[in-house]
Amino acid sequence: MTKMFRLTMAQLNPAVGDLSGNAQLARDAWEAGREAGADMVALPEMFITGYQTQDLVQKPAFVADAMAHIMSLAADCADGPALAIGGPQFDEDRLYNCYFILRGGEVVARMKKHFLPNFNVFDEVRLFKSDDISGPYVVSDGPRLGSPICEDAWYPDVAEAMVETGAEILVVPNGSPYFRNKFPIRLNNMVARVVENDVPLVYINMVGGQDDQVFDGGSFVLNRGGKLAMQMPVLQSAISHVDFKQTDDGWEALPGEMATLPDDIAQDYQVMVIGLRDYMRKTGFKKVLLGLSGGIDSAIVAAIATDALGPENVRCVMLPSEYTSQGSLDDAAKAADALGVKYDIVNIAGPRAAVTEALAPLFGDMPADLTEENIQSRIRGLLLMAQSNKFGEMLLTTGNKSEVAVGYATIYGDMAGGYNPIKDMYKTRVFETCRWRNANHRDWMKGPEGEVIPVAIIDKPPSAELRPDQKDEDSLPPYDILDGILTMLVDEEASVADCIAAGYDRETVKRVEHLIYISEYKRFQSAPGPRLSNRAFWLDRRYPIVNRWRDNT
C-alpha cells in the first residue's frame, strides 16, 4: 500500500501581541486539518506572537505568555494531527526564534532559527540568538521533515544539513513581507533549495498588515526538480491541503490548486488596501477622514480608504481658501460622489484671517512667503485633527513618496494624521494607479465599480493651491524627472555621478539630493504607511537627521 502524508497549510493573518486571538486562529486551522484528515497542520513563522514584534519580544513576560499559549495549544490539539507553529522561547537566558511541533499534548520537536536576517526591515540579530542547525522530525508514519525557518531557506546550508541528516520534505515557515516583484525572488530561491537537495519543499507565508509591512501569503509547494505542485493565492487568508505520496524516488506532492497571481500594480493597490484595513482593525479604529483637495493624491487615498473600509466609514472634507479653484471644488465633490462617501466643506478663510491678525504685530510689513503658505496647511491640519478628536475618526495623510522624499509637505499641516496609504508610491505611479483603479474592480474592494477618480483630476497639473496660479513644477522638477532621480538616489543608493551618467542634469540632481537630506526630520515624524518597495522610508532606509555630508562626485 502506497504511503500518503497530508499537510494542511494555514496561510493566516495574526496580530502582534494578540496571543489569545492568534492561538484561536491556530486552533481553527487545526480543526480544519483534523476534519480533512491531515497528518500535520503548519502555520507560519512567529505566528503565536504575530510578526514583526520588534523589541516587544525582549520582554520576558511577553515571551512567557507566548509559551503558555503554545503549551495550551499542545494540550487542546492533542487528539488529532500535529500542529507546527512559530514563536519565541528563552533557553538558558538566550532568546530564540523557534518553530514548535506539537503532538499528543507535548512539544515533540523544536527548530531554532540559524540565519538571522539583519537588513531592510529586519533586525533579528539584536533580538535573537542564532543556534546550531536543527535535525529532522517525524509526526506520523510518514516522511521525515525538516523546517528551515524563513531566512534559513535562503541559503544552502540549513536545508542541506537537514536533508543530509534524513529530511525527506522541507516545510519552510515564513514571515516574509511584500515588496513589489518579490514573489519570483522567493520562488527562485526555493527552487534552488529543491534542486540542490532533490526533495520537495513547502513554503508557508503569513498574510496581513502590521504597521508598515504587509505579508502577502502566496504559499506554494515544489516537487523535485523545482516543479510547482501547488500555488495558494496572494494577499488573502487561506487554508489548503496538500497530499504527498511515497514513490520509488522519494516523496512527491500531488497536484493541487493553482491560484493566479495579479500583476504588480494590482498587488500594490491591494497591499495599500489591506495595509489600511488591518491597521484600522488591529488598532481599533472604525472610521477615517481625510482632506479632499481636488488633487490626485487625496483622490487615490479616498479610493483606497473606501475599498478598505466601505463608503459608510469614510468622510472627506474640503477645506477651501481663496486660492482654491472652482475646478478643485468641483473635482473634489465629484470624487466624493463617485465613491459614495460623506463629504463636508469647512472654509479656512476665517481661521486664516485670525492667525494673520494675531501675527501682524510681529510680521509687520514683511513680504508674504512660504510662511503664509504653511499657515494655510497647518490650519487645515488643525481643523482636520479637531474633527478626528471629536468624531473618533482616524485622519489619513495623503503625501506620495516623491513629496515625502523631498519634503514637499508641511509638518504639523498636511503631514498630520495617523496613517498614509501612499507613503511608498512615487507620484508617477500614483497617476498610473488611478487609471488602473478606474478600469478595474475586484471582489475585495468595498468601493463601487467604474470611474471613482474623475479624469479631470488625473489630467490637470498638480498644485498645492497655496498661492495664485501655483503649480508643483514651480518648486520641483517635473515628476517624471524627479521620480527618476529619486529612484536612483533613494531606492538604488546611486551616486550623483551615476545619475549624471544616466542623463540627468547635475544641478537638478544636486538640488534633489539636498532636499532629500534636509527633509529627514520630517520623515522622522511622519505617519506610517504600507511598504511597497524594498527601499521604503523608515526601517528600510535609516538615515541620520543631522547629516552634513554631500556627494560631490
XYZ file of C-alpha atoms in Angstrom:
553
model
C 0.000 0.000 0.000
C 1.339 3.435 -1.020
C 2.205 5.635 1.925
C 0.485 9.036 1.978
C 1.055 12.182 4.025
C -1.436 15.056 4.171
C -0.243 18.505 5.200
C -2.588 21.408 5.934
C -1.072 24.769 5.037
C -2.559 27.614 7.102
C -1.785 30.951 5.454
C -3.360 33.236 8.057
C -3.302 36.777 9.479
C -2.119 37.126 13.101
C -1.947 40.372 15.062
C 1.163 41.288 17.020
C 0.523 40.809 20.721
C -2.915 39.193 20.337
C -1.768 35.885 21.783
C -5.233 34.507 22.509
C -6.582 35.619 19.128
C -3.619 34.128 17.277
C -3.973 30.901 19.276
C -7.633 30.713 18.285
C -6.686 31.094 14.613
C -4.275 28.203 15.122
C -6.996 26.072 16.758
C -9.387 26.795 13.892
C -6.736 25.789 11.354
C -6.003 22.622 13.321
C -9.716 21.764 13.349
C -9.845 22.238 9.583
C -6.843 19.949 9.229
C -8.355 17.320 11.503
C -11.613 17.355 9.527
C -9.607 16.927 6.320
C -7.650 14.002 7.739
C -4.335 15.834 7.847
C -1.239 14.410 9.480
C 0.105 17.877 10.285
C -1.125 21.473 10.225
C 1.620 24.022 9.554
C 1.437 27.725 10.436
C 3.946 30.496 9.605
C 6.957 31.809 11.499
C 6.350 33.556 14.873
C 2.620 33.033 14.427
C 1.681 32.923 18.105
C 3.059 36.439 18.686
C 2.447 37.931 15.276
C 5.338 39.337 13.273
C 7.336 41.532 13.444
C 7.304 42.015 17.185
C 10.313 44.347 17.224
C 11.504 44.945 20.816
C 8.271 43.652 22.362
C 9.828 40.182 22.152
C 12.622 41.254 24.506
C 10.121 41.498 27.358
C 10.390 38.216 29.335
C 6.759 38.387 30.475
C 5.610 38.547 26.853
C 7.721 35.547 25.840
C 6.474 33.590 28.871
C 2.880 34.402 27.950
C 3.520 33.278 24.364
C 4.966 29.967 25.601
C 1.949 29.465 27.878
C -0.301 29.801 24.821
C 1.890 27.334 22.909
C 1.541 24.774 25.699
C -2.208 25.396 25.878
C -2.395 24.701 22.142
C -0.458 21.489 22.641
C -2.990 20.322 25.208
C -6.028 21.433 23.194
C -4.740 19.882 19.964
C -3.568 16.571 21.411
C -6.137 14.358 19.708
C -5.508 14.746 16.006
C -2.856 15.995 13.605
C 0.411 17.520 14.708
C 0.468 21.300 14.859
C 3.533 23.279 13.758
C 3.655 26.890 14.904
C 6.281 29.606 15.244
C 7.056 31.520 18.420
C 9.826 32.819 20.702
C 11.452 30.967 23.586
C 14.140 31.669 26.136
C 16.646 28.852 26.583
C 19.368 29.379 29.187
C 18.709 33.135 29.094
C 19.082 33.231 25.329
C 16.115 34.176 23.167
C 15.436 32.125 20.028
C 13.069 32.358 17.089
C 11.597 28.837 17.194
C 9.275 26.538 15.320
C 7.410 24.181 17.646
C 5.997 20.811 16.591
C 3.083 19.900 18.878
C 1.715 16.369 19.018
C -0.088 14.298 21.626
C -0.214 17.192 24.089
C 3.534 17.840 24.023
C 6.239 19.726 22.151
C 7.828 16.809 20.300
C 10.340 18.878 18.318
C 11.676 22.409 18.261
C 13.567 24.102 15.463
C 15.728 27.139 16.269
C 16.435 29.712 13.582
C 20.049 29.637 12.433
C 20.361 32.551 9.986
C 19.027 35.792 11.469
C 18.153 38.484 8.904
C 19.657 41.883 9.616
C 18.808 44.022 6.594
C 15.931 46.103 5.200
C 13.083 45.861 7.731
C 14.708 43.002 9.675
C 16.694 43.450 12.858
C 16.804 39.922 14.264
C 20.485 39.857 15.181
C 19.836 42.270 18.057
C 16.713 40.383 19.156
C 17.522 36.677 18.872
C 20.434 34.314 19.182
C 21.475 32.015 16.363
C 21.558 28.302 17.158
C 23.027 25.221 15.560
C 21.108 23.757 12.649
C 18.253 21.549 13.831
C 17.715 17.998 12.651
C 14.602 16.477 11.067
C 11.485 15.317 12.910
C 8.644 12.852 12.344
C 4.955 13.387 13.177
C 3.379 10.189 11.778
C 4.215 7.023 9.932
C 5.358 9.156 7.040
C 8.229 11.326 5.849
C 10.979 12.822 7.942
C 10.510 16.584 7.850
C 12.956 19.462 8.091
C 11.885 23.042 8.815
C 14.332 25.794 7.904
C 12.767 28.962 9.361
C 12.327 31.674 6.713
C 15.837 33.140 6.272
C 17.317 29.673 6.855
C 15.957 28.608 3.469
C 17.533 31.497 1.570
C 20.979 29.939 1.933
C 22.069 26.368 1.064
C 23.483 25.423 4.480
C 20.430 24.691 6.627
C 18.395 22.794 4.026
C 21.458 20.776 3.031
C 22.240 19.823 6.638
C 18.634 18.804 7.300
C 18.468 16.627 4.197
C 21.860 15.067 4.924
C 20.535 14.038 8.353
C 17.415 12.449 6.877
C 14.796 15.105 5.982
C 12.663 13.945 3.047
C 10.410 17.034 2.761
C 11.279 20.613 3.709
C 8.461 22.586 5.377
C 9.514 26.242 5.497
C 7.539 28.631 7.781
C 7.850 32.288 6.792
C 7.138 35.821 7.884
C 8.073 37.377 4.550
C 6.656 40.866 3.888
C 5.702 42.198 0.493
C 7.690 44.357 -1.788
C 6.992 44.781 -5.471
C 8.031 41.790 -7.613
C 9.294 39.811 -4.621
C 7.449 36.578 -5.449
C 9.804 35.479 -8.284
C 12.769 36.100 -5.971
C 11.262 33.840 -3.299
C 10.333 31.176 -5.826
C 13.754 31.104 -7.462
C 15.493 30.750 -4.099
C 13.232 27.890 -3.036
C 13.685 26.162 -6.404
C 17.430 26.322 -5.754
C 16.977 24.515 -2.403
C 14.879 21.833 -4.082
C 17.329 21.276 -6.929
C 20.313 21.191 -4.556
C 18.722 18.627 -2.231
C 16.361 16.668 -4.512
C 13.419 16.820 -2.072
C 10.018 18.548 -2.196
C 9.568 21.879 -0.397
C 6.541 23.539 1.204
C 6.701 27.329 1.574
C 4.166 28.748 4.068
C 3.878 32.510 4.407
C 1.636 34.638 6.607
C -0.703 37.373 5.361
C -1.928 40.698 6.687
C -0.762 44.160 7.660
C 1.460 45.029 10.605
C 2.467 48.691 10.926
C 4.274 49.480 7.652
C 4.598 45.875 6.458
C 2.059 43.719 4.644
C 2.647 39.966 4.489
C 1.377 38.727 1.175
C 0.953 34.959 1.553
C 1.402 33.296 -1.815
C 2.378 29.972 -0.200
C 3.387 27.189 -2.570
C 4.660 23.605 -2.895
C 7.534 22.479 -5.100
C 8.312 18.951 -6.214
C 11.778 17.633 -7.019
C 13.273 19.426 -9.979
C 11.577 22.641 -8.867
C 8.209 21.891 -10.464
C 5.340 23.864 -8.938
C 2.748 21.482 -7.471
C 0.531 23.981 -5.616
C 0.110 27.753 -5.579
C -2.033 29.466 -2.947
C -3.418 32.977 -3.525
C -1.610 36.141 -2.546
C -2.919 38.703 -0.060
C -5.717 36.652 1.430
C -6.096 34.211 4.278
C -6.456 30.623 3.108
C -6.203 27.055 4.320
C -5.192 24.404 1.809
C -4.315 20.715 1.967
C -1.523 19.062 0.039
C -1.099 15.298 -0.280
C 2.276 13.636 -0.618
C 2.743 10.064 -1.757
C 5.816 7.912 -1.354
C 7.310 6.739 -4.637
C 10.382 4.734 -5.543
C 12.217 8.051 -5.989
C 11.030 9.584 -2.729
C 8.048 11.680 -1.633
C 6.076 13.588 -4.221
C 3.314 16.195 -3.850
C 0.139 15.506 -5.769
C -1.020 18.420 -7.961
C -3.156 20.935 -6.051
C -4.735 24.346 -6.530
C -3.031 26.847 -8.809
C -4.020 30.392 -7.910
C -3.393 33.119 -10.479
C -1.154 35.906 -9.223
C -2.150 39.524 -10.035
C 0.244 41.901 -11.768
C 2.378 44.281 -9.745
C 0.101 47.318 -9.950
C -2.886 45.260 -8.775
C -0.812 43.817 -5.930
C 0.441 47.277 -4.925
C -3.113 48.546 -4.743
C -4.325 45.561 -2.749
C -1.379 45.945 -0.364
C -2.402 49.561 0.274
C -5.995 48.474 0.894
C -5.010 45.617 3.223
C -2.408 47.755 4.979
C -5.032 50.363 5.889
C -7.761 47.821 6.646
C -5.569 45.842 9.049
C -4.046 48.949 10.616
C -7.570 50.121 11.422
C -8.815 46.730 12.605
C -5.770 45.949 14.722
C -5.649 49.397 16.358
C -9.401 49.502 16.979
C -10.413 52.384 14.691
C -13.573 52.035 12.608
C -13.748 55.222 10.518
C -11.383 57.591 8.732
C -11.433 61.131 7.452
C -9.137 62.951 5.055
C -8.779 66.318 3.429
C -10.051 66.011 -0.152
C -8.407 68.800 -2.105
C -9.465 68.019 -5.644
C -5.942 66.768 -6.344
C -4.828 63.310 -7.367
C -3.160 62.220 -4.120
C -6.159 62.794 -1.866
C -8.412 61.266 -4.538
C -6.482 57.973 -4.635
C -6.301 57.877 -0.816
C -10.079 58.343 -0.681
C -10.496 55.440 -3.114
C -8.130 53.207 -1.119
C -9.954 54.061 2.116
C -13.335 53.319 0.566
C -12.141 49.998 -0.838
C -10.643 49.109 2.535
C -13.432 50.175 4.868
C -16.570 50.802 2.823
C -18.001 54.226 1.894
C -20.004 54.421 5.123
C -16.751 54.579 7.094
C -15.015 57.298 5.071
C -15.537 61.046 5.383
C -13.883 63.556 3.078
C -13.502 67.223 3.959
C -12.780 70.050 1.533
C -11.053 72.990 3.252
C -11.004 75.758 0.634
C -9.199 79.092 0.729
C -9.282 81.991 -1.707
C -6.658 80.137 -3.748
C -8.807 77.039 -4.211
C -10.001 76.921 -7.803
C -13.564 76.211 -8.786
C -12.220 73.237 -10.693
C -10.822 71.750 -7.494
C -14.102 72.323 -5.678
C -15.995 70.604 -8.479
C -13.491 67.737 -8.782
C -13.481 67.004 -5.059
C -17.269 66.911 -4.942
C -17.376 64.598 -7.972
C -14.814 62.242 -6.436
C -16.735 62.029 -3.163
C -19.987 61.446 -5.040
C -18.436 58.724 -7.224
C -17.168 56.887 -4.137
C -20.399 57.365 -2.202
C -18.623 58.814 0.842
C -19.725 61.595 3.159
C -18.450 65.000 2.028
C -18.151 68.143 4.135
C -16.794 71.628 3.477
C -15.009 73.714 6.106
C -13.763 77.075 4.829
C -10.419 78.189 6.269
C -10.834 81.904 5.458
C -11.928 82.854 8.992
C -9.214 80.944 10.879
C -6.596 82.175 8.426
C -7.659 85.801 8.947
C -7.479 85.319 12.701
C -3.953 83.892 12.520
C -2.838 86.647 10.154
C -4.220 89.274 12.546
C -2.561 87.642 15.557
C 0.838 87.600 13.848
C 0.583 91.054 12.231
C 2.288 92.914 15.112
C 5.279 90.578 14.755
C 5.398 90.207 10.963
C 4.675 93.848 10.211
C 5.268 94.717 6.560
C 7.487 91.721 5.847
C 6.582 90.257 2.434
C 4.450 87.115 2.236
C 6.431 83.946 1.600
C 6.392 80.223 2.420
C 5.331 81.129 5.962
C 1.878 82.184 4.838
C 1.517 79.104 2.650
C 2.401 76.836 5.575
C -0.075 78.657 7.821
C -2.855 77.565 5.459
C -1.696 73.975 5.544
C -1.378 73.986 9.334
C -4.845 75.468 9.756
C -6.164 72.608 7.643
C -4.253 70.132 9.777
C -5.635 71.677 12.966
C -9.223 71.600 11.700
C -8.919 68.022 10.492
C -7.350 66.857 13.759
C -10.115 68.589 15.697
C -12.674 66.590 13.723
C -10.663 63.416 14.267
C -10.759 64.021 18.028
C -14.431 64.957 18.099
C -15.760 62.137 15.905
C -13.233 59.391 16.689
C -12.128 59.092 13.062
C -8.509 58.393 12.156
C -7.047 61.136 9.980
C -5.286 59.884 6.854
C -2.422 61.817 5.300
C -2.045 61.916 1.550
C 1.578 62.652 0.649
C 3.146 60.452 -2.037
C 6.741 59.156 -1.888
C 8.023 61.893 -4.187
C 6.776 64.569 -1.789
C 7.866 62.615 1.298
C 11.346 62.267 -0.203
C 11.954 65.960 -0.874
C 9.925 67.395 1.992
C 7.239 68.919 -0.232
C 4.818 68.797 2.674
C 4.115 70.864 5.769
C 4.981 69.338 9.088
C 2.036 69.723 11.512
C -0.047 70.612 8.452
C -0.812 68.215 5.614
C 1.517 65.700 7.323
C -0.816 65.497 10.337
C -2.547 62.150 10.704
C -2.254 58.545 11.749
C -1.602 56.630 8.518
C -0.556 57.342 4.947
C -1.673 54.714 2.393
C 0.510 56.101 -0.449
C 3.672 56.880 1.524
C 5.782 54.475 -0.574
C 4.304 55.286 -4.002
C 6.025 57.778 -6.282
C 3.873 60.421 -7.964
C 4.203 58.962 -11.457
C 2.987 55.627 -10.053
C 0.039 57.403 -8.430
C -1.163 58.542 -11.857
C -0.835 55.003 -13.215
C -2.658 53.546 -10.205
C -5.565 55.976 -10.540
C -6.091 54.934 -14.143
C -5.860 51.264 -13.119
C -8.477 51.653 -10.369
C -10.902 53.412 -12.710
C -10.634 50.488 -15.139
C -10.640 47.621 -12.607
C -12.733 46.301 -9.752
C -12.076 43.261 -7.561
C -14.258 41.387 -5.098
C -12.068 42.505 -2.173
C -12.857 46.172 -2.903
C -15.662 47.635 -0.802
C -15.977 50.690 -3.043
C -18.046 50.970 -6.235
C -17.030 49.984 -9.743
C -16.235 52.423 -12.513
C -14.622 55.831 -12.616
C -14.146 56.695 -8.949
C -11.355 59.223 -9.641
C -12.584 61.877 -12.099
C -10.417 62.056 -15.209
C -10.151 65.820 -14.711
C -8.219 65.186 -11.504
C -5.795 62.837 -13.268
C -5.251 65.161 -16.231
C -4.748 68.543 -14.542
C -1.291 69.812 -13.468
C -0.657 69.069 -9.762
C -0.874 72.088 -7.440
C -0.891 72.725 -3.690
C -3.059 75.829 -4.361
C -1.470 77.871 -1.577
C -0.842 80.946 -3.741
C -2.223 82.283 -7.042
C -1.635 80.061 -10.104
C 0.679 77.734 -8.155
C 1.936 74.541 -9.779
C 4.120 71.817 -8.211
C 6.645 72.286 -11.019
C 7.246 75.848 -9.770
C 9.110 74.282 -6.844
C 10.093 70.830 -8.108
C 11.408 69.261 -11.316
C 8.742 67.606 -13.495
C 7.637 64.427 -11.743
C 8.970 62.066 -14.383
C 12.433 63.593 -13.909
C 12.103 63.883 -10.122
C 10.962 60.275 -9.724
C 13.753 59.011 -11.953
C 16.351 60.785 -9.820
C 14.680 59.702 -6.563
C 14.579 56.092 -7.689
C 18.317 56.206 -8.232
C 19.280 58.182 -5.099
C 16.829 56.557 -2.667
C 15.897 53.109 -3.963
C 19.217 52.250 -5.584
C 21.581 54.332 -3.366
C 23.200 55.599 -6.571
C 25.786 58.372 -6.621
C 25.369 61.805 -8.139
C 27.786 60.684 -10.842
C 25.565 57.672 -11.572
C 22.567 59.976 -12.043
C 24.506 62.256 -14.370
C 25.675 59.238 -16.356
C 22.013 58.218 -16.678
C 21.309 61.557 -18.377
C 20.096 63.795 -15.567
C 21.273 67.382 -15.183
C 23.865 67.730 -12.411
C 22.337 70.863 -10.906
C 18.950 69.189 -10.720
C 20.404 66.049 -9.157
C 22.293 68.052 -6.539
C 19.166 70.029 -5.714
C 17.142 66.844 -5.256
C 19.910 65.292 -3.141
C 19.928 68.371 -0.915
C 16.146 68.259 -0.477
C 16.278 64.560 0.461
C 18.860 65.122 3.196
C 17.320 68.247 4.741
C 13.886 66.589 4.907
C 14.957 63.707 7.120
C 13.489 65.355 10.213
C 10.091 65.494 8.542
C 10.150 61.815 7.636
C 11.191 61.007 11.206
C 7.872 62.498 12.350
C 5.674 61.281 9.519
C 2.795 58.798 9.694
C 3.428 55.141 8.824
C 2.278 53.681 5.539
C 2.436 50.351 3.685
C 5.767 49.242 2.278
C 5.567 48.709 -1.494
C 9.249 48.746 -2.407
C 12.362 47.274 -0.832
C 13.583 50.791 -0.049
C 10.691 52.362 1.834
C 11.265 55.201 4.269
C 11.548 54.135 7.911
C 13.027 50.661 8.511
C 14.413 50.085 5.003
C 16.288 53.383 4.957
C 17.610 54.681 8.282
C 19.487 57.940 7.838
C 20.651 60.452 10.448
C 18.536 63.567 10.887
C 21.666 65.698 11.228
C 23.936 64.993 8.252
C 26.349 67.427 6.625
C 27.821 65.024 4.046
C 27.003 65.603 0.387
C 28.065 63.612 -2.663
C 30.329 65.941 -4.661
C 31.293 63.436 -7.352
